[in-house]
CSV table of C-alpha atoms and ligand atoms in Angstrom, one decimal:
chain,number,residue,atom,x,y,z
A,7,MET,CA,97.4,88.5,97.7
A,8,ILE,CA,97.8,88.8,101.1
A,9,ARG,CA,94.2,90.0,103.6
A,10,PHE,CA,94.4,90.8,107.5
A,11,GLN,CA,91.3,90.6,108.6
A,12,GLN,CA,91.7,92.0,112.5
A,13,VAL,CA,94.5,89.8,113.3
A,14,SER,CA,96.1,89.7,116.4
A,15,LYS,CA,98.8,87.9,118.3
A,16,VAL,CA,99.3,87.2,121.6
A,17,TYR,CA,102.8,84.8,122.1
A,18,ARG,CA,102.7,82.2,124.8
A,19,GLY,CA,103.4,83.8,127.6
A,20,GLY,CA,101.2,87.0,127.3
A,21,ARG,CA,103.3,89.1,124.7
A,22,GLN,CA,100.5,91.0,122.3
A,23,ALA,CA,102.5,91.3,119.5
A,24,LEU,CA,99.7,92.9,116.9
A,25,GLN,CA,96.4,94.0,117.5
A,26,LYS,CA,93.4,93.9,115.2
A,27,VAL,CA,95.5,94.2,112.1
A,28,ASP,CA,93.6,95.3,108.3
A,29,PHE,CA,95.3,95.2,105.5
A,30,HIS,CA,95.9,94.5,101.3
A,31,LEU,CA,98.2,93.9,99.1
A,32,ARG,CA,97.2,93.3,95.7
A,33,GLN,CA,99.0,90.8,93.1
A,34,ALA,CA,101.9,93.8,91.7
A,35,GLU,CA,101.7,95.6,94.8
A,36,MET,CA,105.1,96.8,96.6
A,37,ALA,CA,105.0,97.8,100.0
A,38,PHE,CA,107.1,98.9,102.6
A,39,LEU,CA,106.8,97.6,106.6
A,40,THR,CA,108.0,100.0,108.9
A,41,GLY,CA,108.4,100.3,112.5
A,42,HIS,CA,110.2,100.2,115.0
A,43,SER,CA,112.0,97.2,116.6
A,44,GLY,CA,110.1,95.5,118.5
A,45,ALA,CA,106.3,97.1,117.0
A,46,GLY,CA,105.9,93.6,115.3
A,47,LYS,CA,107.2,93.5,111.7
A,48,SER,CA,109.0,90.1,112.4
A,49,THR,CA,105.8,88.8,113.0
A,50,LEU,CA,103.4,89.9,110.8
A,51,LEU,CA,105.7,88.2,107.9
A,52,LYS,CA,106.3,84.7,110.2
A,53,LEU,CA,102.0,84.6,110.2
A,54,ILE,CA,102.7,85.6,106.3
A,55,CYS,CA,104.5,82.6,105.8
A,56,ALA,CA,102.7,80.4,108.9
A,57,ILE,CA,105.9,80.4,110.6
A,58,GLU,CA,103.6,81.4,113.5
A,59,ARG,CA,100.0,81.3,114.0
A,60,PRO,CA,97.6,84.3,114.4
A,61,SER,CA,95.6,84.3,117.5
A,62,ASP,CA,92.5,85.5,116.4
A,63,GLY,CA,91.4,86.6,112.8
A,64,GLN,CA,91.8,86.0,109.6
A,65,ILE,CA,94.8,85.2,106.9
A,66,PHE,CA,94.4,85.4,103.3
A,67,PHE,CA,96.4,84.6,100.4
A,68,ASN,CA,94.7,84.6,97.3
A,69,GLY,CA,91.1,84.3,98.6
A,70,HIS,CA,92.2,81.2,100.5
A,71,ASP,CA,92.0,81.2,104.5
A,72,ILE,CA,95.5,80.2,105.5
A,73,THR,CA,94.4,81.4,109.4
A,74,ARG,CA,93.8,77.1,109.8
A,75,LEU,CA,95.3,75.3,108.2
A,76,ASP,CA,97.1,72.6,108.1
A,77,ASN,CA,100.5,71.3,108.6
A,78,SER,CA,100.7,69.4,105.6
A,79,GLN,CA,99.0,73.0,103.9
A,80,ILE,CA,101.9,74.6,104.7
A,81,PRO,CA,104.9,73.8,102.1
A,82,PHE,CA,102.0,74.2,99.5
A,83,LEU,CA,102.0,77.8,101.0
A,84,ARG,CA,104.9,78.6,101.3
A,85,ARG,CA,106.2,77.4,97.5
A,86,ASN,CA,104.4,80.0,96.8
A,87,ILE,CA,106.2,82.5,98.9
A,88,GLY,CA,109.5,84.0,98.5
A,89,ILE,CA,111.3,84.8,101.8
A,90,ILE,CA,114.1,86.6,102.9
A,91,PHE,CA,115.5,87.5,105.8
A,92,GLN,CA,118.4,89.6,106.9
A,93,ASP,CA,120.7,87.1,108.2
A,94,HIS,CA,120.2,85.4,105.0
A,95,LYS,CA,120.2,81.7,106.4
A,96,LEU,CA,122.3,80.8,104.2
A,97,LEU,CA,123.8,76.6,104.0
A,98,MET,CA,127.4,77.7,105.0
A,99,ASP,CA,128.9,74.5,104.2
A,100,ARG,CA,126.5,74.1,101.0
A,101,SER,CA,127.7,76.1,97.2
A,102,VAL,CA,125.8,78.6,96.2
A,103,TYR,CA,124.3,76.4,93.0
A,104,ASP,CA,123.1,73.9,96.2
A,105,ASN,CA,122.2,76.8,98.3
A,106,VAL,CA,119.8,78.7,95.8
A,107,ALA,CA,118.9,74.7,94.3
A,108,LEU,CA,117.3,74.2,97.8
A,109,PRO,CA,113.2,74.8,97.4
A,110,LEU,CA,113.3,73.0,94.0
A,111,ARG,CA,115.1,69.7,95.9
A,112,VAL,CA,112.0,69.9,98.2
A,113,GLU,CA,110.1,70.0,95.6
A,114,LEU,CA,111.9,67.1,93.9
A,115,ALA,CA,112.3,68.8,90.3
A,116,SER,CA,114.8,67.5,88.2
A,117,GLU,CA,117.6,67.8,87.6
A,118,LYS,CA,118.2,69.4,84.7
A,119,ASP,CA,114.9,71.9,85.5
A,120,ILE,CA,117.2,72.3,88.4
A,121,LYS,CA,120.1,73.4,86.9
A,122,ARG,CA,117.9,75.7,84.3
A,123,ARG,CA,116.5,77.5,87.6
A,124,VAL,CA,118.9,77.9,89.6
A,125,SER,CA,121.4,79.7,86.5
A,126,ALA,CA,118.4,81.7,85.3
A,127,ALA,CA,118.3,83.1,89.1
A,128,LEU,CA,122.0,83.3,89.9
A,129,ASP,CA,122.3,85.6,86.5
A,130,LYS,CA,119.1,88.3,87.8
A,131,VAL,CA,121.2,88.2,90.9
A,132,GLY,CA,124.5,88.8,89.1
A,133,LEU,CA,126.3,86.3,90.7
A,134,LEU,CA,126.1,83.6,87.9
A,135,ASP,CA,130.0,83.0,88.3
A,136,LYS,CA,130.4,82.2,91.9
A,137,ALA,CA,127.5,79.3,91.2
A,138,ARG,CA,130.5,76.8,92.7
A,139,CYS,CA,131.8,79.2,95.7
A,140,LEU,CA,130.7,78.4,99.5
A,141,PRO,CA,129.4,81.6,101.0
A,142,VAL,CA,132.2,82.4,103.1
A,143,GLN,CA,134.5,83.7,100.1
A,144,LEU,CA,131.7,86.2,99.3
A,145,SER,CA,130.4,89.3,100.9
A,146,GLY,CA,128.0,90.3,102.7
A,147,GLY,CA,125.9,92.0,99.9
A,148,GLU,CA,126.9,89.0,97.5
A,149,GLN,CA,125.3,86.7,100.3
A,150,GLN,CA,122.5,88.6,100.6
A,151,ARG,CA,121.9,87.8,96.8
A,152,VAL,CA,122.1,84.6,96.8
A,153,GLY,CA,119.5,84.8,99.7
A,154,ILE,CA,117.1,86.2,97.4
A,155,ALA,CA,118.4,84.1,94.4
A,156,ARG,CA,117.2,81.4,96.3
A,157,ALA,CA,114.2,83.3,97.3
A,158,VAL,CA,112.7,83.8,93.6
A,159,VAL,CA,114.5,80.3,92.1
A,160,ASN,CA,110.5,78.6,92.0
A,161,LYS,CA,109.0,82.1,91.0
A,162,PRO,CA,107.0,83.0,93.8
A,163,ARG,CA,104.2,85.9,93.2
A,164,LEU,CA,105.1,87.2,96.9
A,165,LEU,CA,108.5,88.1,98.0
A,166,VAL,CA,108.7,88.8,102.0
A,167,ALA,CA,111.6,90.4,103.1
A,168,ASP,CA,112.3,91.1,106.8
A,169,GLU,CA,115.2,94.1,106.8
A,170,PRO,CA,117.1,92.2,103.8
A,171,THR,CA,119.0,95.6,104.2
A,172,GLY,CA,119.9,96.1,107.4
A,173,ASN,CA,123.0,94.5,107.4
A,174,LEU,CA,124.5,96.3,103.9
A,175,ASP,CA,125.7,99.3,103.1
A,176,ALA,CA,123.8,102.3,101.4
A,177,GLU,CA,125.5,101.0,97.9
A,178,LEU,CA,124.6,97.9,98.5
A,179,SER,CA,121.0,98.5,99.7
A,180,GLN,CA,120.5,100.6,97.1
A,181,GLN,CA,121.3,97.6,94.8
A,182,VAL,CA,118.9,94.6,96.6
A,183,MET,CA,116.2,97.3,96.5
A,184,ARG,CA,116.3,97.8,92.4
A,185,LEU,CA,116.8,94.0,92.6
A,186,PHE,CA,113.0,93.9,94.7
A,187,GLU,CA,111.8,96.1,91.8
A,188,GLU,CA,112.8,94.5,88.9
A,189,PHE,CA,111.1,91.4,90.4
A,190,ASN,CA,108.3,93.9,90.8
A,191,ARG,CA,108.3,95.0,87.6
A,192,VAL,CA,107.1,91.7,86.6
A,193,GLY,CA,104.1,91.4,88.5
A,194,VAL,CA,105.7,89.9,92.3
A,195,SER,CA,103.8,91.1,94.8
A,196,VAL,CA,107.2,92.8,97.6
A,197,LEU,CA,106.6,93.2,101.5
A,198,MET,CA,109.6,94.5,102.5
A,199,ALA,CA,109.9,95.8,106.5
A,200,THR,CA,113.0,98.1,106.9
A,201,HIS,CA,113.7,100.7,109.3
A,202,ASP,CA,116.2,101.8,106.6
A,203,THR,CA,115.9,105.4,106.5
A,204,SER,CA,117.6,106.5,103.2
A,205,LEU,CA,115.7,103.6,101.5
A,206,LEU,CA,112.1,105.1,102.8
A,207,SER,CA,113.6,108.5,101.9
A,208,THR,CA,114.3,107.5,98.3
A,209,HIS,CA,111.7,105.3,97.5
A,210,ASP,CA,108.1,106.6,97.5
A,211,TYR,CA,106.4,102.9,98.1
A,212,ARG,CA,102.9,102.8,100.6
A,213,ARG,CA,103.6,102.7,103.5
A,214,LEU,CA,102.2,100.6,106.3
A,215,ASP,CA,103.2,101.7,110.2
A,216,LEU,CA,103.2,98.9,113.1
A,217,HIS,CA,103.3,101.0,116.5
A,218,GLN,CA,103.1,99.0,119.1
A,219,GLY,CA,101.1,96.4,117.4
A,220,HIS,CA,99.0,98.8,115.7
A,221,LEU,CA,99.2,99.0,112.0
A,222,ARG,CA,98.1,102.0,110.0
A,223,GLU,CA,98.9,103.6,106.1
A,224,ILE,CA,101.5,106.5,106.0
A,225,ALA,CA,100.7,108.4,103.3
A,226,ARG,CA,103.2,108.4,100.4
A,227,GLY,CA,105.2,111.6,100.1
A,228,ALA,CA,104.7,111.7,104.0
B,161,LIG,P1,109.8,93.7,114.6
B,161,LIG,O1,110.5,92.7,114.2
B,161,LIG,O2,109.1,95.0,114.7
B,161,LIG,O3,110.8,94.1,115.6
B,161,LIG,P2,109.0,91.1,116.2
B,161,LIG,O4,107.4,91.1,115.5
B,161,LIG,O5,109.8,90.5,116.6
B,161,LIG,O6,108.8,92.7,116.2
B,161,LIG,O7,108.3,91.3,117.9
B,161,LIG,C1,106.9,91.6,118.4
B,161,LIG,C2,107.0,91.5,120.1
B,161,LIG,O8,106.8,90.4,120.2
B,161,LIG,C3,108.3,91.9,120.6
B,161,LIG,O9,107.9,92.4,121.6
B,161,LIG,C4,109.0,90.5,120.6
B,161,LIG,O10,109.4,90.9,121.8
B,161,LIG,C5,107.6,89.4,120.8
B,161,LIG,N1,108.1,88.4,120.2
B,161,LIG,C6,108.5,88.1,119.6
B,161,LIG,N2,108.9,86.5,118.9
B,161,LIG,C7,107.8,85.9,120.6
B,161,LIG,C8,108.1,85.1,120.1
B,161,LIG,N3,108.5,84.0,119.8
B,161,LIG,N4,107.7,85.5,122.1
B,161,LIG,C9,107.9,85.7,122.4
B,161,LIG,N5,107.7,87.4,122.2
B,161,LIG,C10,108.3,86.9,121.0
B,162,LIG,P1,113.7,90.4,114.5
B,162,LIG,O1,115.5,91.0,114.0
B,162,LIG,O2,114.1,89.5,113.1
B,162,LIG,O3,112.8,91.5,114.5
B,162,LIG,P2,114.6,89.1,117.0
B,162,LIG,O4,115.7,89.6,117.2
B,162,LIG,O5,113.5,90.0,117.4
B,162,LIG,O6,114.4,89.0,115.1
B,162,LIG,O7,113.9,88.4,117.3
B,162,LIG,C1,114.9,86.8,116.8
B,162,LIG,C2,114.1,85.4,117.5
B,162,LIG,O8,113.3,85.2,118.6
B,162,LIG,C3,112.9,85.2,116.1
B,162,LIG,O9,112.7,84.1,115.8
B,162,LIG,C4,112.0,85.5,117.5
B,162,LIG,O10,110.8,85.6,116.8
B,162,LIG,C5,112.3,85.2,118.5
B,162,LIG,N1,112.2,85.9,120.2
B,162,LIG,C6,111.9,88.0,119.7
B,162,LIG,N2,111.3,87.8,121.1
B,162,LIG,C7,111.1,87.3,122.1
B,162,LIG,C8,110.6,86.9,122.8
B,162,LIG,N3,110.3,88.1,123.8
B,162,LIG,N4,110.4,85.9,123.1
B,162,LIG,C9,111.3,85.3,123.0
B,162,LIG,N5,111.4,84.5,122.0
B,162,LIG,C10,111.4,86.3,120.8
């Protein structure tokens, strides 16, 4: 699904965020991306979504080299990836429904399709009854679930999540984790950046660990 080959990223100004990173995440695989603040987790996720470009190396998405996509092709890549941020990046002046509908409106889906798929996504995260609410009327955990519904509404094969439980308490974090596991069970690949130690200790998934831009695997159960 995703393959990194000797990927390095140096930001303008000279900060080296990733150094010769190699890994392969298979279809339907779930993995944690761990490491201290500043280790390069966000950078790695941004490279997958072509929010940032690598300085060196190659990145393959389903066998396609996405390293040198031109800007017009990026929307087609993003359509296959559900992106979830810690701060969920919801539009606060739009309803829950409209927030989740956003990726479909970008694709110019019909209103009938939009209604069906938004309802299905909200149902999956348990928020069907909140469709008409504004995000401010929801709790933090509910807002994060709206972000997840928006990420999965066009049925991506890959979910990429950057500290999705960073602002949630333990109970809500487990709830969000269970949602990711449900998507994973039906074949969606999940790569989740986290330093939530309670999640890491209760879920024994593959772990890719970044340390100052260097990636290494941590064996399961370690
Ligand atoms: P993490 O997500 O693990 O906290 P980041 O990928 O955000 O790590 O950052 C890795 C390093 O790259 C840090 O030193 C950070 O300050 C730097 N960095 C991140 N984004 C930029 C940017 N847009 N410009 C310059 N440096 C950046
Ligand atoms: P995160 O919590 O996702 O790791 P950060 O707080 O590190 O995010 O960074 C927030 C934003 O600022 C990101 O878009 C990141 O790319 C950018 N950024 C981080 N470090 C730097 C930096 N040293 N110079 C410029 N931009 C940065």
